[in-house]
C-alpha cells in the first residue's frame, strides 16, 4: 500500500456570520493515491469548492477550518504551515485550476509573461530558461509555442483553459485540483482537455481532484468518486460502482434526473 | 419543420464581425423557423455563433444580409407599432440567473416592471394578482418569494424568476440561451419540465441554446448543429441524434459524456478533430436532404 498524496481527515469548515455560522463542510474524510483521478460531485452549494480551496490553502475569512480537521499532503499537515512553508507548498505540491479559470489570465500580459511570472516567483530562472520551459509546457497541452507571444483575448476559451492548466503544471505539483474546468465549453473541447489531463497524469504521475456537476463525464475520467450532500460525503466508491450500483439514495436520484441522449427518455417523476 | 406557418423565421441571415483578414462570420447564410408549441434546439461549437443567432432574434444586432420574418412579414422596415408588438412577443432567458437580476430590488419589483409597461391599465391589486399568478406558474410560493431579494434565492429559484419575468408580457416566443448550465442536475430537470409545460400550456415557440445535447433532446422536437457560423445539420431530433450525417455532428455526438465509455477508448472521430475543424469551417452552400425532416450542408473536399 502506497501512502496517499492527499489525506483529508474529519474536515469541518464553517462560514462565520454576524449572528449564525453556516456549516459548509461537516466532517469529511477521504484519501487520494498518487496518480489517482478522484472526482467530487454533488449539488450546487454542497461544499465542493470550499474543500478545494481549503486543500490548496487558499481559503479566506469568513471560511474557518475548525480544530481537529486534518489535511495531509504527502503526510505533512498543510494546516500548520507558516507563510514561508506555504509559499513553497503552493504550485509545487498542489496547484488549482479555478471555476472559470480561463477568464483569470492577466489580459495585459502575453502568454510567455504569465509563465515567467509563476516560474520566477518560485524558482531561480532566467528569461531564456523560462521561455524554453513555457514552450515545453504548452506542447504538453497541444498548443504551439508560437502562441507564447499572444495575448489571452487572441486565444479561444478552450485554448485559454489549457494554458491555465499548463501554468499549473509548471512546478510539477503532486496534486492538481480542477474545479469545473470545462463548464462553459463545447463537449469536443471539453473532451480534448480532459483526455489530455488523463494522459498527462499517467505520464507525469500527478494526482487529480476533479470537481464537476456532470456525473457521466465524471464516471468516464475518474478512478474513484465521492458524492457530497449538504456538507457530508455520503458515498465514496470506484467510478464503475457509483455508476452501476450506487449505494446512497441521493446518488440514485442524481442518476435518475439525467436526461438521455438515445432510447427511452427518463420519466418526469424523477424530480421532487 | 412542421406544417403550420412559423411565428418567427430567419431567412439566409449573415452577420459579420470585423473587416478584411480578421472578419468573422458569426452567422453565414443562417435560416430556421420557430413554430408555436414547439422547441427548436441549437447546439454546436463554443464560439460558433449560437448567442449571435439569439441576439439577431432579439434585434440587438441587425443582419448584414438576409431577413428576420415575424408572422410571415419582414421586420426590417416595419413601423414602430410592429416593432413594439415584436418586442413584447419575443423574450429572452439568459444563462446566468445571478447577473440578470438586480440585487437591489425585490422579486415583486422585478415582475411589476414588465407588467406596468405592457399592461398599463392594471390597478395595483390586479397587478399583485398577476404577479402571484406568474410565480405560481413557475412553481414558486408568491407569499414567500415576492418580498425576497435575488441573493436570498437559490440558483434554480432565480432562474424561475427570470422565466416568470419573460412570461409577464405574454410572449409568443422565448429564446433561452443556456438557461440551465449554471444549475445542477436535480434543479435543471425542474426548469426543463417548466419549459416543456410552458410550451404545451401557453403554445409558446422556444429556441433552446445549449452545450448539453441530452437536455436538448429532453425539451426539443427539432435540432440544429452549428459550426463556425453555419448550421451544418438540422432536422427531427432523433433522426439527427441516431443517424448523424455531417462529420462535425458525428464528432460532437461522439464527445458527449457517456458513462459507458472510458476515456481510454476514444472513437475514430476524435483522431480527426483538426481535419474536421478545418474543413467544417469552409463555406458549405449546398444543402442535401438525408431524410424526410433531416438536412445537412456537405463539407467541401480539401483543397477546393
Ligand atoms: N464567503 C461565504 N460566506 C458565506 N457562505 C458561503 C461563502 N462561500 C460559500 N458559502 C456557502 O457555503 C456553501 C458551500 O459553497 P461551495 O462554493 O463550496 O459550494 P459548491 O459545492 O462548490 O457549489 P457549486 O457547485 O455551485 O460551485 C454554500 O451554501 C454557500 O452558499
Ligand atoms: N460583438 C462582437 N464583436 C466581435 N466579434 C464578436 C461579437 N460577438 C461575437 N463575436 C464573435 O462571433 C463568434 C460567435 O460568437 P457567439 O458568442 O455567438 O458564439 P456562441 O456559439 O454563443 O459561443 P459559446 O458557446 O461560447 O457561448 C465568435 O468568434 C465571437 O468571438
Ligand atoms: Mg463550486
Ligand atoms: Mg453563447
XYZ file of C-alpha atoms and ligand atoms in Angstrom:
640
model
C 0.000 0.000 0.000
C 1.455 3.361 -1.025
C 0.943 6.436 1.079
C -1.836 8.728 -0.144
C -0.770 12.028 -1.710
C -3.781 13.681 -0.062
C -5.435 12.599 3.137
C -8.391 14.621 4.421
C -9.490 13.751 7.949
C -12.603 14.955 9.709
C -12.598 18.258 7.820
C -15.046 20.763 9.301
C -15.411 24.211 7.691
C -17.798 26.955 8.767
C -18.523 30.338 7.224
C -18.590 32.694 10.177
C -21.581 35.037 10.143
C -22.638 38.001 12.249
C -25.333 36.012 14.020
C -25.036 32.386 12.983
C -22.331 30.320 11.332
C -23.019 28.384 8.165
C -21.744 24.803 8.344
C -20.436 24.237 4.825
C -18.309 21.089 5.343
C -19.340 18.675 8.087
C -16.651 16.149 8.992
C -15.409 14.981 5.586
C -12.664 12.323 5.236
C -11.151 10.850 2.058
C -7.781 9.862 0.539
C -6.303 10.328 -2.916
C -3.484 7.997 -4.026
C -0.509 9.174 -6.098
C -1.513 9.373 -9.782
C -5.187 8.811 -8.981
C -8.018 10.837 -10.542
C -10.589 11.406 -7.808
C -13.930 13.006 -8.665
C -16.017 15.059 -6.238
C -19.664 15.502 -7.273
C -22.806 16.923 -5.704
C -25.412 19.636 -5.818
C -24.545 23.318 -6.094
C -23.684 24.660 -2.631
C -22.834 21.279 -1.105
C -19.275 22.399 -0.275
C -17.096 21.161 -3.161
C -15.282 24.427 -3.865
C -14.937 25.086 -0.132
C -12.973 21.823 0.181
C -10.888 22.611 -2.928
C -9.880 25.997 -1.507
C -9.026 24.521 1.891
C -6.808 21.805 0.393
C -4.860 24.377 -1.612
C -4.750 26.600 1.483
C -6.441 29.402 -0.466
C -9.457 29.713 1.852
C -10.130 33.171 3.233
C -12.303 34.504 6.054
C -15.207 34.136 6.706
C -14.258 30.500 5.968
C -12.897 28.898 9.139
C -11.393 25.408 9.320
C -12.318 24.005 12.720
C -9.840 22.474 15.173
C -9.450 18.731 14.801
C -9.530 18.913 10.997
C -6.521 17.479 9.163
C -5.360 17.918 5.583
C -2.208 15.894 4.916
C -0.319 16.300 1.647
C 2.353 13.622 1.357
C 1.972 13.025 5.090
C 2.503 16.672 6.080
C -0.304 18.654 7.740
C -0.838 21.685 5.491
C -2.970 23.433 8.102
C 0.102 24.047 10.257
C 2.300 25.538 7.511
C 3.723 29.021 8.150
C 3.940 31.665 5.417
C 7.341 30.576 4.097
C 6.356 26.941 4.008
C 3.086 27.901 2.304
C 4.913 29.720 -0.481
C 6.932 26.591 -1.153
C 3.797 24.442 -0.913
C 1.666 26.259 -3.467
C 2.275 25.272 -7.097
C 4.950 22.729 -6.100
C 2.754 20.446 -4.049
C -0.761 21.483 -5.007
C -1.920 23.624 -7.954
C -5.511 24.625 -8.612
C -7.496 25.391 -11.785
C -10.426 27.516 -10.623
C -14.023 27.568 -11.731
C -13.901 29.949 -14.779
C -10.094 29.948 -14.747
C -9.992 30.762 -18.433
C -11.002 34.293 -17.508
C -8.317 34.528 -14.835
C -5.339 35.134 -17.136
C -3.964 38.658 -16.942
C -5.278 40.426 -20.080
C -2.306 42.784 -20.454
C 0.419 40.113 -20.284
C 1.472 37.798 -23.102
C 1.245 34.060 -22.504
C 5.018 33.928 -22.093
C 4.971 36.592 -19.382
C 2.272 34.712 -17.455
C 4.521 31.633 -17.344
C 7.538 33.764 -16.413
C 5.613 35.287 -13.500
C 4.989 31.916 -11.897
C 8.409 30.427 -12.661
C 10.303 33.484 -11.415
C 8.367 33.688 -8.145
C 9.078 30.075 -7.281
C 12.412 29.186 -8.870
C 15.712 30.793 -9.798
C 15.236 31.133 -13.527
C 16.379 33.246 -16.424
C 14.086 34.573 -19.131
C 15.616 32.172 -21.635
C 15.140 29.154 -19.384
C 11.587 30.238 -18.551
C 10.751 30.609 -22.247
C 12.055 27.126 -23.001
C 10.097 25.648 -20.086
C 6.939 27.511 -21.138
C 7.256 26.184 -24.708
C 7.653 22.665 -23.349
C 4.588 23.068 -21.094
C 2.454 24.433 -23.936
C 3.346 21.393 -26.033
C 2.038 19.188 -23.219
C -1.412 20.698 -23.717
C -1.236 20.594 -27.552
C -0.607 24.280 -28.080
C 2.063 25.504 -30.476
C 4.906 27.516 -28.849
C 4.130 30.259 -31.433
C 1.372 31.238 -29.034
C 3.852 32.431 -26.394
C 3.709 35.941 -27.824
C -0.115 36.023 -27.959
C -2.394 37.833 -25.501
C -5.281 35.975 -23.805
C -8.009 37.641 -25.931
C -6.362 36.232 -29.053
C -6.936 32.679 -27.806
C -10.234 30.752 -27.743
C -11.834 29.778 -24.422
C -10.656 26.183 -24.727
C -7.116 27.308 -25.509
C -7.056 29.698 -22.533
C -8.231 26.916 -20.281
C -5.420 24.650 -21.497
C -2.893 27.453 -20.935
C -4.036 27.767 -17.314
C -3.559 24.022 -16.899
C -0.059 24.235 -18.410
C 0.847 27.008 -15.953
C -0.446 24.848 -13.099
C 1.895 22.054 -14.208
C 4.927 24.371 -14.338
C 6.372 23.270 -10.986
C 5.433 19.575 -11.214
C 2.767 19.535 -8.488
C 1.830 16.238 -6.872
C -1.849 17.139 -6.858
C -3.795 19.143 -9.448
C -7.204 20.430 -8.342
C -9.670 21.230 -11.124
C -12.929 22.928 -10.122
C -15.437 22.722 -13.014
C -12.674 23.267 -15.580
C -14.787 22.909 -18.735
C -18.329 24.019 -17.883
C -18.662 26.806 -20.476
C -17.069 24.855 -23.339
C -18.474 22.569 -26.020
C -18.155 18.840 -25.448
C -15.467 18.365 -28.115
C -13.164 20.900 -26.462
C -14.073 19.532 -23.023
C -13.156 16.063 -24.169
C -9.817 17.223 -25.654
C -8.849 18.934 -22.396
C -9.780 16.056 -20.116
C -8.272 13.439 -22.390
C -5.048 15.446 -22.241
C -5.176 15.595 -18.428
C -5.777 11.851 -18.312
C -2.687 11.174 -20.452
C -0.539 13.673 -18.579
C -1.329 12.360 -15.130
C -0.344 8.882 -16.303
C 2.827 10.235 -17.908
C 3.880 12.645 -15.137
C 2.348 10.840 -12.178
C 0.398 13.669 -10.545
C -2.963 13.012 -8.863
C -6.119 14.970 -9.718
C -9.048 16.176 -7.625
C -11.744 16.803 -10.235
C -14.958 18.688 -9.453
C -17.938 18.796 -11.814
C -21.731 18.656 -11.973
C -21.587 16.203 -14.853
C -21.803 12.695 -13.425
C -21.457 10.972 -16.806
C -18.241 12.841 -17.521
C -17.003 12.088 -14.036
C -17.543 8.347 -14.468
C -15.624 8.473 -17.768
C -12.486 10.061 -16.343
C -12.341 9.237 -12.628
C -10.845 6.237 -10.880
C -12.919 6.863 -7.752
C -15.765 9.259 -6.984
C -17.047 10.903 -3.826
C -20.655 12.132 -3.681
C -21.422 15.098 -1.412
C -24.747 16.191 0.003
C -25.118 19.311 2.171
C -21.580 19.246 3.541
C -21.399 15.476 4.077
C -19.538 12.975 1.943
C -22.330 10.411 1.621
C -20.700 7.839 -0.682
C -17.175 7.088 -1.909
C -16.592 4.283 -4.374
C -14.816 3.389 -7.589
C -16.353 5.050 -10.632
C -17.970 1.929 -12.081
C -19.691 1.132 -8.784
C -21.037 4.670 -8.497
C -22.465 4.186 -11.991
C -23.677 0.568 -11.942
C -24.652 0.083 -8.312
C -24.901 3.370 -6.439
C -25.471 2.736 -2.726
C -26.867 6.012 -1.436
C -30.381 7.151 -2.340
C -29.072 10.556 -3.259
C -26.640 9.082 -5.810
C -29.519 7.081 -7.309
C -31.617 10.233 -7.530
C -28.807 12.089 -9.303
C -28.672 9.405 -11.973
C -32.450 9.371 -12.316
C -32.509 13.073 -13.166
C -30.055 12.888 -16.087
C -31.802 13.150 -19.491
C -30.746 10.503 -22.044
C -29.223 11.006 -25.493
C -30.739 7.883 -27.090
C -33.536 5.438 -26.377
C -36.234 5.748 -23.710
C -36.361 9.161 -22.011
C -36.308 9.473 -18.210
C -39.692 9.742 -16.562
C -40.819 13.034 -15.130
C -41.446 11.770 -11.616
C -37.663 11.781 -11.138
C -37.898 15.354 -9.859
C -39.122 16.076 -6.395
C -40.104 21.995 -39.872
C -43.860 21.500 -39.473
C -46.968 22.241 -41.486
C -48.146 25.316 -39.611
C -46.804 28.721 -40.611
C -43.810 29.751 -38.500
C -44.231 32.530 -35.964
C -40.663 33.705 -36.418
C -38.032 32.921 -39.024
C -34.502 33.824 -40.040
C -34.048 33.761 -43.811
C -30.481 33.433 -45.165
C -29.119 35.706 -42.450
C -25.426 36.577 -42.253
C -23.639 38.561 -39.576
C -20.001 39.507 -39.986
C -17.812 40.975 -37.239
C -14.648 42.826 -38.214
C -13.260 43.543 -41.662
C -10.782 42.148 -44.168
C -8.486 39.407 -42.896
C -9.894 39.455 -39.393
C -13.564 39.233 -40.478
C -15.530 36.587 -38.574
C -18.736 35.111 -39.974
C -20.698 34.691 -36.747
C -23.681 33.769 -38.941
C -23.319 32.583 -42.532
C -26.482 32.075 -44.538
C -28.460 31.009 -41.459
C -32.108 30.007 -41.958
C -34.513 28.483 -39.458
C -38.102 28.825 -38.270
C -39.811 28.724 -34.870
C -43.335 27.330 -34.517
C -45.918 27.764 -31.738
C -45.977 24.864 -29.313
C -42.589 23.571 -30.490
C -38.992 23.804 -29.297
C -36.017 24.073 -31.610
C -32.627 23.300 -30.033
C -29.415 24.981 -31.178
C -26.175 23.200 -30.262
C -22.601 23.419 -31.501
C -19.040 24.546 -31.056
C -18.103 27.199 -28.459
C -17.918 30.426 -30.449
C -19.865 29.060 -33.439
C -22.478 31.836 -33.357
C -25.304 30.500 -31.182
C -25.598 33.591 -28.994
C -25.239 35.732 -32.115
C -28.328 33.999 -33.541
C -30.173 34.799 -30.293
C -29.068 38.439 -30.434
C -30.205 38.707 -34.053
C -33.642 37.488 -32.970
C -33.651 39.956 -30.069
C -32.726 42.689 -32.598
C -29.603 43.565 -30.628
C -27.740 43.012 -33.891
C -29.114 43.695 -37.357
C -28.289 41.226 -40.129
C -25.654 42.165 -42.722
C -27.579 40.028 -45.222
C -30.922 38.290 -45.092
C -34.141 38.922 -43.192
C -35.991 38.384 -39.951
C -39.621 37.390 -40.549
C -42.302 37.759 -37.860
C -45.635 36.066 -38.576
C -44.619 35.932 -42.204
C -43.742 39.624 -42.651
C -40.199 41.011 -42.897
C -39.363 43.080 -39.843
C -36.606 45.234 -41.329
C -38.612 48.256 -42.422
C -41.530 47.668 -40.083
C -43.269 50.596 -38.416
C -42.867 51.495 -34.765
C -46.053 49.704 -33.710
C -44.998 46.443 -35.319
C -41.629 46.722 -33.581
C -43.274 47.304 -30.210
C -45.510 44.273 -30.719
C -42.448 42.272 -31.684
C -40.546 43.342 -28.578
C -43.178 42.069 -26.201
C -43.772 38.932 -28.259
C -40.165 37.782 -28.131
C -38.443 37.370 -24.755
C -35.069 36.061 -23.704
C -33.897 33.992 -20.707
C -30.173 34.183 -20.040
C -27.569 31.736 -18.835
C -26.653 33.472 -15.617
C -29.515 33.893 -13.141
C -27.147 35.870 -10.872
C -26.320 38.754 -13.167
C -29.694 39.065 -14.905
C -31.496 40.133 -11.713
C -30.838 43.408 -9.902
C -29.595 42.698 -6.344
C -31.080 45.957 -5.024
C -34.686 45.080 -5.861
C -37.231 42.571 -4.573
C -38.737 39.824 -6.708
C -42.028 41.692 -6.663
C -40.332 44.727 -8.230
C -38.725 42.582 -10.948
C -42.122 41.318 -12.065
C -44.038 44.562 -11.517
C -41.988 46.500 -14.046
C -42.763 44.456 -17.177
C -46.430 44.331 -16.145
C -46.582 48.146 -15.826
C -45.027 48.568 -19.254
C -47.135 46.058 -21.129
C -50.436 46.245 -19.252
C -50.562 49.872 -18.049
C -54.316 49.578 -17.354
C -53.959 47.250 -14.363
C -54.785 48.519 -10.878
C -52.387 47.865 -8.018
C -54.308 44.875 -6.741
C -54.782 43.420 -10.234
C -51.058 43.733 -10.729
C -50.371 41.949 -7.467
C -52.712 39.149 -8.511
C -50.925 38.917 -11.866
C -47.561 38.616 -10.091
C -48.922 35.868 -7.850
C -50.200 34.031 -10.902
C -46.827 34.266 -12.645
C -44.974 32.951 -9.595
C -47.435 30.097 -9.212
C -46.917 29.258 -12.864
C -43.159 28.830 -12.282
C -43.939 26.790 -9.128
C -42.876 29.305 -6.501
C -44.945 30.341 -3.485
C -45.926 34.003 -4.082
C -46.353 34.825 -0.386
C -42.831 33.692 0.419
C -40.974 34.795 -2.691
C -42.468 38.218 -3.517
C -40.721 40.228 -0.763
C -37.359 38.456 -1.197
C -34.201 39.783 -2.831
C -32.364 37.767 -5.522
C -29.494 36.775 -3.194
C -31.969 35.118 -0.851
C -32.931 32.610 -3.535
C -31.103 29.584 -4.895
C -29.829 29.462 -8.485
C -32.792 27.380 -9.620
C -35.272 29.721 -7.935
C -33.616 32.728 -9.555
C -33.836 31.118 -12.974
C -37.572 30.565 -12.360
C -37.866 34.307 -11.648
C -36.185 35.089 -14.985
C -38.694 32.844 -16.715
C -41.625 34.430 -14.828
C -40.354 37.849 -15.872
C -40.191 36.769 -19.501
C -43.762 35.424 -19.250
C -45.043 38.674 -17.706
C -45.528 40.288 -21.118
C -47.403 37.337 -22.654
C -44.753 36.455 -25.214
C -45.199 34.155 -28.186
C -41.529 33.248 -28.453
C -38.890 32.561 -25.788
C -35.200 32.392 -26.573
C -33.312 30.580 -23.812
C -29.506 30.805 -24.055
C -28.049 28.057 -21.833
C -30.751 28.582 -19.175
C -29.639 25.625 -17.062
C -25.872 25.444 -17.440
C -25.312 27.121 -14.062
C -27.720 24.775 -12.313
C -27.167 21.274 -11.059
C -28.842 18.144 -12.291
C -31.817 17.960 -9.961
C -32.680 21.676 -10.281
C -32.019 21.594 -14.011
C -34.705 18.991 -14.585
C -37.264 21.193 -12.826
C -36.502 24.099 -15.185
C -36.627 21.828 -18.240
C -40.014 20.476 -17.144
C -41.181 24.044 -16.665
C -40.141 24.946 -20.229
C -41.971 21.864 -21.526
C -45.136 22.878 -19.632
C -44.999 26.472 -20.927
C -44.713 25.195 -24.457
C -47.711 22.894 -24.065
C -49.968 25.143 -21.963
C -49.231 28.558 -23.468
C -48.390 27.439 -27.001
C -45.023 29.175 -26.888
C -42.347 28.752 -29.522
C -38.959 28.101 -27.944
C -35.390 28.379 -29.133
C -33.221 26.423 -26.687
C -29.464 27.029 -26.915
C -27.205 24.613 -25.055
C -23.978 22.597 -24.882
C -25.888 19.769 -23.221
C -27.331 17.697 -26.051
C -29.149 15.262 -23.745
C -31.192 18.146 -22.281
C -31.858 19.365 -25.834
C -33.440 16.010 -26.568
C -35.500 16.325 -23.371
C -37.150 19.614 -24.400
C -36.962 19.946 -28.190
C -38.633 18.314 -31.189
C -36.063 19.624 -33.676
C -32.351 20.356 -33.509
C -29.739 22.394 -35.401
C -25.985 21.889 -35.173
C -23.821 24.959 -35.686
C -20.153 25.179 -36.577
C -18.256 28.344 -37.406
C -21.335 30.436 -38.177
C -23.087 27.807 -40.320
C -25.923 25.447 -39.488
C -24.278 22.276 -40.768
C -27.047 19.790 -39.929
C -30.680 20.116 -38.844
C -33.956 18.235 -38.582
C -36.038 15.986 -36.354
C -34.270 15.351 -33.044
C -33.985 11.572 -33.092
C -33.194 11.423 -36.801
C -30.184 13.729 -36.231
C -29.048 12.087 -32.976
C -29.452 8.489 -34.131
C -28.254 8.977 -37.698
C -25.889 11.982 -37.805
C -24.547 12.671 -41.302
C -22.278 15.716 -41.055
C -18.746 14.917 -39.799
C -18.909 17.725 -37.225
C -22.213 16.416 -35.820
C -20.650 12.970 -35.515
C -17.629 14.432 -33.765
C -19.851 16.414 -31.395
C -22.038 13.423 -30.547
C -19.037 11.144 -30.060
C -17.720 13.582 -27.443
C -20.929 13.754 -25.371
C -20.093 12.357 -21.921
C -21.146 8.724 -21.792
C -20.569 6.711 -18.608
C -20.449 3.525 -20.673
C -17.291 4.608 -22.475
C -13.981 5.125 -20.681
C -11.780 7.911 -21.997
C -9.075 5.424 -22.848
C -11.166 4.007 -25.724
C -11.731 7.169 -27.764
C -13.669 6.955 -31.046
C -12.207 7.371 -34.508
C -13.725 10.850 -34.921
C -11.518 12.189 -32.160
C -8.383 11.352 -34.137
C -9.591 13.562 -36.948
C -10.577 16.607 -34.918
C -8.260 19.013 -36.705
C -9.190 17.822 -40.207
C -12.893 18.083 -39.434
C -12.450 21.508 -37.850
C -10.551 22.872 -40.835
C -12.988 21.598 -43.418
C -16.191 22.328 -41.490
C -15.157 25.991 -41.277
C -15.208 26.386 -45.097
C -18.371 27.774 -46.712
C -20.860 24.976 -47.352
C -23.501 26.425 -49.656
C -25.017 23.156 -50.883
C -27.950 21.629 -48.961
C -28.670 17.920 -49.089
C -31.759 16.184 -47.732
C -30.979 12.916 -45.936
C -34.422 12.003 -44.558
C -37.922 13.433 -44.566
C -37.108 16.101 -41.995
C -33.299 15.950 -41.852
C -30.786 18.035 -43.825
C -27.048 18.696 -43.984
C -24.666 21.050 -45.694
C -21.994 18.651 -47.003
C -18.371 19.642 -46.326
C -16.305 20.516 -49.383
C -13.331 18.259 -50.095
C -9.892 19.522 -49.031
C -8.041 21.840 -51.373
C -11.078 23.053 -53.338
N -17.997 33.627 1.632
C -19.056 32.913 2.029
N -19.814 33.317 3.059
C -20.873 32.604 3.475
N -21.274 31.440 2.938
C -20.567 30.968 1.901
C -19.413 31.671 1.384
N -18.905 30.965 0.360
C -19.701 29.881 0.226
N -20.688 29.880 1.153
C -21.728 28.853 1.311
O -21.118 27.607 1.558
C -21.798 26.558 0.863
C -20.814 25.763 0.043
O -20.315 26.569 -1.039
P -19.348 25.999 -2.161
O -18.937 27.147 -3.008
O -18.299 25.168 -1.533
O -20.335 25.055 -2.985
P -20.058 24.161 -4.269
O -20.374 22.761 -3.883
O -18.727 24.450 -4.844
O -21.210 24.685 -5.246
P -21.201 24.974 -6.847
O -21.422 23.638 -7.472
O -22.390 25.870 -7.032
O -19.901 25.609 -7.212
C -22.904 27.222 0.043
O -24.129 27.045 0.678
C -22.516 28.676 0.018
O -23.675 29.497 -0.017
N -19.828 41.948 -30.612
C -18.885 41.170 -31.203
N -17.811 41.711 -31.823
C -16.904 40.952 -32.444
N -16.959 39.607 -32.517
C -17.990 39.005 -31.922
C -19.009 39.736 -31.244
N -19.920 38.856 -30.743
C -19.477 37.633 -31.084
N -18.333 37.718 -31.810
C -17.606 36.582 -32.390
O -18.528 35.845 -33.151
C -18.351 34.441 -32.979
C -19.613 33.812 -32.440
O -19.797 34.200 -31.069
P -21.058 33.720 -30.201
O -20.980 34.379 -28.887
O -22.305 33.904 -30.998
O -20.740 32.155 -30.032
P -21.521 31.053 -29.183
O -21.840 29.948 -30.141
O -22.644 31.643 -28.430
O -20.363 30.554 -28.196
P -20.461 29.935 -26.688
O -20.864 28.511 -26.878
O -19.044 30.032 -26.210
O -21.439 30.760 -25.926
C -17.141 34.290 -32.058
O -15.992 34.125 -32.863
C -17.092 35.611 -31.338
O -15.760 35.898 -30.934
Mg -18.083 25.423 -6.622
Mg -23.066 31.801 -26.306
